mmCIF file of C-alpha atoms in Angstrom:
data_model
loop_
_atom_site.group_PDB
_atom_site.id
_atom_site.type_symbol
_atom_site.label_atom_id
_atom_site.label_comp_id
_atom_site.label_asym_id
_atom_site.label_seq_id
_atom_site.Cartn_x
_atom_site.Cartn_y
_atom_site.Cartn_z
ATOM 1 C CA MET A 105 81.461 -46.584 82.483
ATOM 2 C CA ALA A 106 81.977 -47.936 86.015
ATOM 3 C CA GLN A 107 79.349 -50.384 87.228
ATOM 4 C CA GLY A 108 78.456 -48.259 90.270
ATOM 5 C CA LEU A 109 77.849 -45.192 88.120
ATOM 6 C CA ARG A 110 75.770 -47.236 85.682
ATOM 7 C CA ARG A 111 73.565 -48.525 88.528
ATOM 8 C CA MET A 112 73.033 -44.989 89.792
ATOM 9 C CA ILE A 113 72.047 -43.699 86.349
ATOM 10 C CA GLU A 114 69.588 -46.581 85.914
ATOM 11 C CA ALA A 115 68.106 -45.876 89.344
ATOM 12 C CA LEU A 116 67.736 -42.179 88.583
ATOM 13 C CA ARG A 117 66.013 -42.992 85.292
ATOM 14 C CA ALA A 118 63.603 -45.288 87.110
ATOM 15 C CA ALA A 119 62.762 -42.581 89.640
ATOM 16 C CA ALA A 120 62.432 -39.786 87.066
ATOM 17 C CA GLU A 121 58.661 -40.105 86.598
ATOM 18 C CA PRO A 122 55.935 -38.397 88.668
ATOM 19 C CA THR A 123 54.051 -41.521 89.752
ATOM 20 C CA ARG A 124 57.234 -43.395 90.612
ATOM 21 C CA LEU A 125 58.474 -40.495 92.737
ATOM 22 C CA ARG A 126 55.140 -40.597 94.563
ATOM 23 C CA LEU A 127 55.535 -44.341 95.068
ATOM 24 C CA LEU A 128 58.977 -43.848 96.602
ATOM 25 C CA ALA A 129 57.587 -41.239 98.999
ATOM 26 C CA ILE A 130 54.692 -43.524 99.938
ATOM 27 C CA CYS A 131 56.800 -46.651 100.445
ATOM 28 C CA ALA A 132 59.298 -44.712 102.555
ATOM 29 C CA GLU A 133 56.512 -44.538 105.159
ATOM 30 C CA GLY A 134 56.571 -48.309 105.704
ATOM 31 C CA GLU A 135 55.485 -51.621 104.227
ATOM 32 C CA LEU A 136 52.399 -51.461 101.997
ATOM 33 C CA THR A 137 50.378 -53.928 99.955
ATOM 34 C CA VAL A 138 49.670 -53.342 96.278
ATOM 35 C CA SER A 139 46.012 -52.627 97.028
ATOM 36 C CA GLU A 140 46.958 -50.037 99.660
ATOM 37 C CA ILE A 141 49.381 -48.352 97.264
ATOM 38 C CA THR A 142 46.767 -48.411 94.493
ATOM 39 C CA HIS A 143 44.255 -46.749 96.809
ATOM 40 C CA ILE A 144 46.717 -43.992 97.715
ATOM 41 C CA VAL A 145 47.801 -43.072 94.178
ATOM 42 C CA GLY A 146 44.329 -43.578 92.643
ATOM 43 C CA GLN A 147 45.542 -45.549 89.624
ATOM 44 C CA SER A 148 44.792 -49.016 88.256
ATOM 45 C CA GLN A 149 46.566 -51.987 89.806
ATOM 46 C CA PRO A 150 48.272 -53.089 86.546
ATOM 47 C CA ARG A 151 49.713 -49.619 86.052
ATOM 48 C CA VAL A 152 50.875 -49.364 89.659
ATOM 49 C CA SER A 153 52.379 -52.867 89.509
ATOM 50 C CA ARG A 154 54.381 -51.909 86.411
ATOM 51 C CA HIS A 155 55.809 -48.851 88.173
ATOM 52 C CA LEU A 156 56.620 -50.921 91.264
ATOM 53 C CA LYS A 157 58.431 -53.524 89.170
ATOM 54 C CA LEU A 158 60.630 -50.866 87.565
ATOM 55 C CA LEU A 159 61.523 -49.419 90.959
ATOM 56 C CA CYS A 160 62.326 -52.874 92.347
ATOM 57 C CA ASN A 161 64.513 -53.691 89.342
ATOM 58 C CA ALA A 162 66.409 -50.452 89.965
ATOM 59 C CA GLY A 163 66.998 -51.365 93.615
ATOM 60 C CA LEU A 164 64.904 -48.482 94.942
ATOM 61 C CA LEU A 165 62.172 -50.704 96.398
ATOM 62 C CA ILE A 166 62.101 -54.239 97.738
ATOM 63 C CA ARG A 167 59.245 -56.693 97.293
ATOM 64 C CA PHE A 168 58.337 -59.560 99.615
ATOM 65 C CA ARG A 169 55.460 -61.947 100.135
ATOM 66 C CA GLU A 170 53.534 -62.363 103.380
ATOM 67 C CA GLY A 171 50.912 -65.092 103.120
ATOM 68 C CA HIS A 172 48.543 -64.124 100.308
ATOM 69 C CA TYR A 173 49.858 -60.557 100.163
ATOM 70 C CA VAL A 174 52.799 -58.916 98.406
ATOM 71 C CA LEU A 175 54.268 -55.888 100.162
ATOM 72 C CA TYR A 176 56.684 -53.175 99.078
ATOM 73 C CA ARG A 177 59.017 -50.891 100.979
ATOM 74 C CA VAL A 178 62.181 -48.812 100.580
ATOM 75 C CA PRO A 179 65.353 -50.786 101.435
ATOM 76 C CA ALA A 180 66.540 -50.305 105.004
ATOM 77 C CA LYS A 181 70.160 -49.737 103.985
ATOM 78 C CA GLY A 182 72.496 -49.810 101.007
ATOM 79 C CA GLU A 183 72.867 -47.731 97.851
ATOM 80 C CA GLY A 184 69.150 -47.822 97.051
ATOM 81 C CA ALA A 185 68.152 -46.637 100.520
ATOM 82 C CA THR A 186 70.661 -43.779 100.408
ATOM 83 C CA LEU A 187 69.561 -42.637 96.959
ATOM 84 C CA VAL A 188 65.852 -42.711 97.870
ATOM 85 C CA GLN A 189 66.526 -40.718 101.026
ATOM 86 C CA GLN A 190 68.419 -38.090 99.042
ATOM 87 C CA LEU A 191 65.731 -37.870 96.361
ATOM 88 C CA LEU A 192 62.908 -37.528 98.872
ATOM 89 C CA SER A 193 64.760 -34.778 100.735
ATOM 90 C CA LEU A 194 64.471 -32.672 97.566
ATOM 91 C CA LEU A 195 60.694 -33.028 97.202
ATOM 92 C CA PRO A 196 58.688 -29.895 98.066
ATOM 93 C CA ASP A 197 56.650 -30.312 101.257
ATOM 94 C CA GLU A 198 53.947 -27.996 99.928
ATOM 95 C CA ASP A 199 53.222 -30.110 96.834
ATOM 96 C CA GLU A 200 49.453 -30.661 96.699
ATOM 97 C CA GLN A 201 49.641 -34.192 95.286
ATOM 98 C CA LEU A 202 52.146 -35.343 97.905
ATOM 99 C CA GLN A 203 49.951 -33.875 100.634
ATOM 100 C CA LEU A 204 46.951 -35.799 99.293
ATOM 101 C CA ASP A 205 49.029 -38.986 99.260
ATOM 102 C CA ASN A 206 50.098 -38.362 102.855
ATOM 103 C CA GLY A 207 46.484 -37.881 103.895
ATOM 104 C CA ARG A 208 45.442 -41.200 102.345
ATOM 105 C CA MET A 209 48.459 -42.878 103.930
ATOM 106 C CA GLU A 210 47.404 -41.624 107.366
ATOM 107 C CA LYS A 211 43.925 -43.085 106.839
ATOM 108 C CA ILE A 212 45.487 -46.468 106.014
ATOM 109 C CA LYS A 213 47.617 -46.283 109.169
ATOM 110 C CA SER A 214 44.534 -45.437 111.229
ATOM 111 C CA GLU A 215 42.628 -48.385 109.770
ATOM 112 C CA ARG A 216 45.563 -50.690 110.494
ATOM 113 C CA ALA A 217 45.685 -49.442 114.071
ATOM 114 C CA ARG A 218 41.949 -50.088 114.478
ATOM 115 C CA ARG A 219 42.252 -53.663 113.148
ATOM 116 C CA ALA A 220 45.283 -54.288 115.357
ATOM 117 C CA ALA A 221 43.427 -53.049 118.437
ATOM 118 C CA ASP A 222 40.422 -55.235 117.580
ATOM 119 C CA TYR A 223 42.639 -58.300 117.183
ATOM 120 C CA LEU A 224 44.387 -57.719 120.501
ATOM 121 C CA ARG A 225 41.115 -57.029 122.289
ATOM 122 C CA PHE A 226 39.613 -60.346 121.183
ATOM 123 C CA ASN A 227 42.758 -62.477 121.402
ATOM 124 C CA SER A 228 44.897 -61.217 124.271
ATOM 125 C CA GLU A 229 42.843 -62.009 127.388
ATOM 126 C CA ASP A 230 45.239 -64.717 128.602
ATOM 127 C CA TRP A 231 48.313 -62.638 127.801
ATOM 128 C CA SER A 232 46.870 -59.610 129.593
ATOM 129 C CA ARG A 233 46.299 -61.742 132.665
ATOM 130 C CA LEU A 234 49.937 -62.833 132.575
ATOM 131 C CA ARG A 235 51.130 -59.254 132.146
ATOM 132 C CA GLU A 236 49.217 -58.180 135.246
ATOM 133 C CA ALA A 237 51.173 -60.758 137.274
ATOM 134 C CA ASN A 238 54.430 -59.963 135.520
ATOM 135 C CA VAL A 239 57.170 -57.369 135.939
ATOM 136 C CA ALA A 240 56.427 -53.919 134.516
ATOM 137 C CA ASP A 241 57.788 -53.314 131.020
ATOM 138 C CA SER A 242 59.673 -50.267 132.277
ATOM 139 C CA GLU A 243 61.674 -52.424 134.696
ATOM 140 C CA ILE A 244 62.423 -55.005 132.016
ATOM 141 C CA ASN A 245 63.426 -52.298 129.551
ATOM 142 C CA HIS A 246 65.810 -50.765 132.087
ATOM 143 C CA ILE A 247 67.651 -54.075 132.523
ATOM 144 C CA ILE A 248 67.719 -54.690 128.764
ATOM 145 C CA VAL A 249 69.427 -51.336 128.269
ATOM 146 C CA GLU A 250 71.966 -52.304 130.952
ATOM 147 C CA LEU A 251 72.612 -55.711 129.404
ATOM 148 C CA LEU A 252 72.982 -54.617 125.801
ATOM 149 C CA ASP A 253 75.446 -52.130 124.397
ATOM 150 C CA ARG A 254 73.008 -49.897 122.519
ATOM 151 C CA ASN A 255 75.898 -48.282 120.670
ATOM 152 C CA ASN A 256 76.665 -51.655 119.109
ATOM 153 C CA ILE A 257 73.212 -53.048 118.285
ATOM 154 C CA GLY A 258 74.196 -53.098 114.599
ATOM 155 C CA ASP A 259 71.872 -55.267 112.520
ATOM 156 C CA LEU A 260 69.038 -56.436 114.791
ATOM 157 C CA LEU A 261 66.739 -59.467 114.546
ATOM 158 C CA ASP A 262 63.775 -59.920 116.902
ATOM 159 C CA VAL A 263 62.543 -63.529 116.901
ATOM 160 C CA GLY A 264 58.827 -63.967 117.614
ATOM 161 C CA THR A 265 58.334 -60.216 117.513
ATOM 162 C CA GLY A 266 54.646 -60.272 118.520
ATOM 163 C CA THR A 267 53.534 -56.671 119.001
ATOM 164 C CA GLY A 268 56.987 -55.385 118.040
ATOM 165 C CA ARG A 269 57.810 -54.284 121.595
ATOM 166 C CA MET A 270 61.520 -55.140 121.359
ATOM 167 C CA LEU A 271 61.818 -53.488 117.944
ATOM 168 C CA LYS A 272 60.325 -50.292 119.377
ATOM 169 C CA LEU A 273 62.797 -50.366 122.265
ATOM 170 C CA LEU A 274 65.974 -51.118 120.316
ATOM 171 C CA GLY A 275 65.214 -50.483 116.647
ATOM 172 C CA GLY A 276 66.070 -46.799 116.777
ATOM 173 C CA HIS A 277 69.613 -47.675 117.885
ATOM 174 C CA ALA A 278 70.146 -50.310 115.172
ATOM 175 C CA GLU A 279 71.678 -49.943 111.730
ATOM 176 C CA SER A 280 68.851 -52.157 110.470
ATOM 177 C CA ALA A 281 66.099 -54.051 112.275
ATOM 178 C CA VAL A 282 63.730 -56.853 111.327
ATOM 179 C CA GLY A 283 61.207 -58.857 113.332
ATOM 180 C CA ILE A 284 59.857 -62.282 112.404
ATOM 181 C CA ASP A 285 56.666 -63.990 113.540
ATOM 182 C CA LEU A 286 54.546 -66.868 112.241
ATOM 183 C CA SER A 287 51.261 -65.047 112.845
ATOM 184 C CA PRO A 288 50.107 -62.694 110.050
ATOM 185 C CA GLU A 289 47.768 -61.061 112.567
ATOM 186 C CA MET A 290 50.606 -60.287 114.983
ATOM 187 C CA LEU A 291 52.735 -58.997 112.115
ATOM 188 C CA ALA A 292 49.917 -56.580 111.310
ATOM 189 C CA VAL A 293 49.860 -55.478 114.952
ATOM 190 C CA ALA A 294 53.640 -54.985 114.996
ATOM 191 C CA ARG A 295 53.574 -53.089 111.715
ATOM 192 C CA SER A 296 50.872 -50.758 113.023
ATOM 193 C CA ASN A 297 52.765 -50.138 116.281
ATOM 194 C CA LEU A 298 55.998 -49.391 114.439
ATOM 195 C CA HIS A 299 54.239 -46.982 112.083
ATOM 196 C CA ALA A 300 52.666 -45.211 115.057
ATOM 197 C CA ALA A 301 56.115 -44.867 116.635
ATOM 198 C CA GLY A 302 57.557 -43.401 113.435
ATOM 199 C CA LEU A 303 59.923 -46.363 112.989
ATOM 200 C CA ASN A 304 59.221 -46.773 109.295
ATOM 201 C CA LYS A 305 62.602 -48.262 108.394
ATOM 202 C CA ILE A 306 62.049 -51.338 110.575
ATOM 203 C CA MET A 307 60.810 -54.428 108.750
ATOM 204 C CA VAL A 308 58.642 -57.309 109.940
ATOM 205 C CA ARG A 309 58.443 -60.628 108.124
ATOM 206 C CA ARG A 310 56.623 -63.905 108.411
ATOM 207 C CA GLY A 311 59.147 -66.517 109.510
ATOM 208 C CA ASP A 312 59.739 -69.613 111.630
ATOM 209 C CA MET A 313 62.160 -69.452 114.563
ATOM 210 C CA TYR A 314 63.226 -73.033 113.799
ATOM 211 C CA GLY A 315 64.211 -72.082 110.250
ATOM 212 C CA LEU A 316 65.062 -68.396 110.113
ATOM 213 C CA PRO A 317 64.977 -67.023 106.538
ATOM 214 C CA PHE A 318 68.456 -65.505 106.771
ATOM 215 C CA PRO A 319 72.008 -66.645 105.947
ATOM 216 C CA ASP A 320 74.570 -67.494 108.612
ATOM 217 C CA ASN A 321 76.273 -64.567 110.379
ATOM 218 C CA SER A 322 73.614 -62.004 109.413
ATOM 219 C CA PHE A 323 73.035 -60.088 112.669
ATOM 220 C CA ASN A 324 74.956 -58.330 115.428
ATOM 221 C CA THR A 325 72.081 -58.615 117.897
ATOM 222 C CA VAL A 326 69.310 -61.217 118.164
ATOM 223 C CA THR A 327 66.497 -60.869 120.712
ATOM 224 C CA VAL A 328 64.041 -63.561 121.827
ATOM 225 C CA ASP A 329 61.406 -61.980 124.067
ATOM 226 C CA HIS A 330 58.913 -64.212 125.945
ATOM 227 C CA VAL A 331 59.052 -66.884 123.246
ATOM 228 C CA LEU A 332 61.045 -69.874 124.528
ATOM 229 C CA TYR A 333 58.616 -70.704 127.350
ATOM 230 C CA LEU A 334 56.033 -71.592 124.681
ATOM 231 C CA ALA A 335 58.436 -73.254 122.233
ATOM 232 C CA ASP A 336 58.130 -76.960 121.417
ATOM 233 C CA ASP A 337 61.906 -77.192 120.952
ATOM 234 C CA PRO A 338 63.718 -74.332 122.739
ATOM 235 C CA PRO A 339 67.241 -75.750 122.138
ATOM 236 C CA LYS A 340 66.594 -75.765 118.386
ATOM 237 C CA ALA A 341 65.337 -72.176 118.500
ATOM 238 C CA VAL A 342 68.486 -71.085 120.354
ATOM 239 C CA ARG A 343 70.729 -72.944 117.884
ATOM 240 C CA GLU A 344 68.983 -71.227 114.990
ATOM 241 C CA ALA A 345 69.396 -67.821 116.655
ATOM 242 C CA ALA A 346 73.101 -68.581 117.151
ATOM 243 C CA ARG A 347 73.446 -69.570 113.489
ATOM 244 C CA VAL A 348 72.465 -66.118 112.233
ATOM 245 C CA LEU A 349 74.529 -64.340 114.906
ATOM 246 C CA ARG A 350 77.873 -62.835 113.917
ATOM 247 C CA SER A 351 81.037 -63.834 115.769
ATOM 248 C CA ASP A 352 81.018 -60.590 117.773
ATOM 249 C CA GLY A 353 77.241 -60.624 118.247
ATOM 250 C CA GLN A 354 74.960 -60.798 121.275
ATOM 251 C CA LEU A 355 71.837 -62.881 121.919
ATOM 252 C CA LEU A 356 69.299 -61.546 124.418
ATOM 253 C CA VAL A 357 66.692 -63.881 125.913
ATOM 254 C CA VAL A 358 63.842 -62.502 128.044
ATOM 255 C CA ASP A 359 61.328 -64.971 129.436
ATOM 256 C CA PHE A 360 59.291 -66.155 132.370
ATOM 257 C CA SER A 361 61.376 -67.955 134.960
ATOM 258 C CA ARG A 362 60.374 -71.438 136.009
ATOM 259 C CA ASN A 363 60.881 -70.283 139.608
ATOM 260 C CA GLY A 364 58.192 -67.627 139.291
ATOM 261 C CA GLY A 365 55.724 -69.377 141.566
ATOM 262 C CA GLY A 366 52.219 -68.099 142.139
ATOM 263 C CA GLY A 367 50.452 -71.239 140.930
ATOM 264 C CA HIS A 368 50.290 -70.135 137.302
ATOM 265 C CA ASP A 369 50.433 -72.917 134.751
ATOM 266 C CA ILE A 370 53.431 -71.453 132.930
ATOM 267 C CA PRO A 371 56.271 -73.743 131.867
ATOM 268 C CA GLY A 372 58.849 -71.004 132.222
ATOM 269 C CA VAL A 373 62.583 -71.285 131.602
ATOM 270 C CA SER A 374 65.117 -72.367 134.211
ATOM 271 C CA ASP A 375 68.594 -70.878 134.523
ATOM 272 C CA ASP A 376 70.191 -74.298 134.065
ATOM 273 C CA SER A 377 68.190 -74.957 130.899
ATOM 274 C CA LEU A 378 69.152 -71.589 129.441
ATOM 275 C CA GLN A 379 72.839 -72.197 130.021
ATOM 276 C CA GLN A 380 72.599 -75.718 128.571
ATOM 277 C CA TRP A 381 70.867 -74.399 125.441
ATOM 278 C CA PHE A 382 73.485 -71.685 125.059
ATOM 279 C CA GLU A 383 76.363 -74.132 125.439
ATOM 280 C CA ALA A 384 74.854 -76.564 122.929
ATOM 281 C CA ALA A 385 74.596 -73.696 120.435
ATOM 282 C CA GLY A 386 78.224 -72.636 120.889
ATOM 283 C CA LEU A 387 77.303 -69.688 123.099
ATOM 284 C CA HIS A 388 78.465 -68.508 126.512
ATOM 285 C CA CYS A 389 76.107 -66.938 129.061
ATOM 286 C CA ALA A 390 77.729 -63.550 129.678
ATOM 287 C CA ASP A 391 75.102 -62.115 132.040
ATOM 288 C CA LEU A 392 71.914 -63.287 133.715
ATOM 289 C CA ARG A 393 69.421 -61.296 135.804
ATOM 290 C CA HIS A 394 66.078 -61.873 137.523
ATOM 291 C CA LEU A 395 63.180 -59.521 138.144
ATOM 292 C CA ASP A 396 60.265 -60.276 140.476
ATOM 293 C CA GLY A 397 56.701 -59.407 139.524
ATOM 294 C CA SER A 398 53.590 -59.644 141.680
ATOM 295 C CA SER A 399 53.481 -63.421 141.224
ATOM 296 C CA LEU A 400 55.839 -64.140 138.329
ATOM 297 C CA LYS A 401 59.576 -63.883 137.866
ATOM 298 C CA VAL A 402 61.361 -62.857 134.675
ATOM 299 C CA VAL A 403 64.811 -64.008 133.608
ATOM 300 C CA LEU A 404 66.963 -61.896 131.290
ATOM 301 C CA SER A 405 70.178 -63.258 129.837
ATOM 302 C CA VAL A 406 72.779 -62.221 127.280
ATOM 303 C CA ALA A 407 74.884 -64.827 125.493
ATOM 304 C CA VAL A 408 77.886 -64.365 123.218
ATOM 305 C CA MET A 409 79.966 -66.694 121.093
ATOM 306 C CA GLN A 410 82.182 -68.941 123.217
ATOM 307 C CA GLN A 411 85.382 -67.433 121.798
ATOM 308 C CA ARG A 412 84.347 -64.169 123.500
ATOM 309 C CA ARG A 413 84.236 -65.707 126.972
ATOM 310 C CA GLY A 414 85.483 -63.622 129.836
ATOM 311 C CA THR A 415 82.453 -61.702 131.111
ATOM 312 C CA ALA A 416 81.301 -63.143 134.409
ATOM 313 C CA VAL A 417 77.689 -64.155 134.946
ATOM 314 C CA ALA A 418 75.884 -61.821 137.350
#
């Protein structure tokens, strides 16, 4: 028997059980902790954990750790993702048990959204003040769409994802998308925002921009949105972003410009510094734009591998 056929049969056997089918439907809605899954299905944690392990071993779910928590989700792409999607398309929408599961899932999403809003309300005063002096998101988004070829986003990584804003903007055009952030609280905010937007296939992970948890040449597009101006070592962060970028990839940097003015104590990023960081990382600045806010300026730049030189800087 061919190996591919054997894997499919094993996966189908793993899924061919009522609780495990429910778990696949639940985890297709996004990333969930064991306790959240246990609450939804109404079974003991040991029993749920055993089902989850079988599904992970069959490649139908993936498991990852975030701080003290372990989360589960359906793979974003690959054979397992395709098989789960096909299986779930056959489930009857009117099934009473699945409807109950969906109702409990919605309550979990609502609770996540409430906690995310509370966290932002108590921790975002300084950021809100900056946003008021900054360029409107709609203007920034318009330039981002101009700078990036949305038909070729491919596999997307958002470094320092924060609220998940960049993932919401570009994730729907990507083959796969993942955001990393060091803050568990901000990851919870991003996860809630992505769920609310219906972008359940997008993943967020805890990770360090100076040591990205991915192999070389993993992504077609890497975005770094309002991160470098706060970084202790921006050149290192750019080098690490370049490391995971594929040879035909694109790196987008959006940040406050050092020339913003207005008396705000914001380090910002200068055009010269950006180009030096790109060059040191083996990148070429293919395009660079500025937008003026009420008292701050934003710089947006796209860099590509140096062997792709040829696009003039705007």
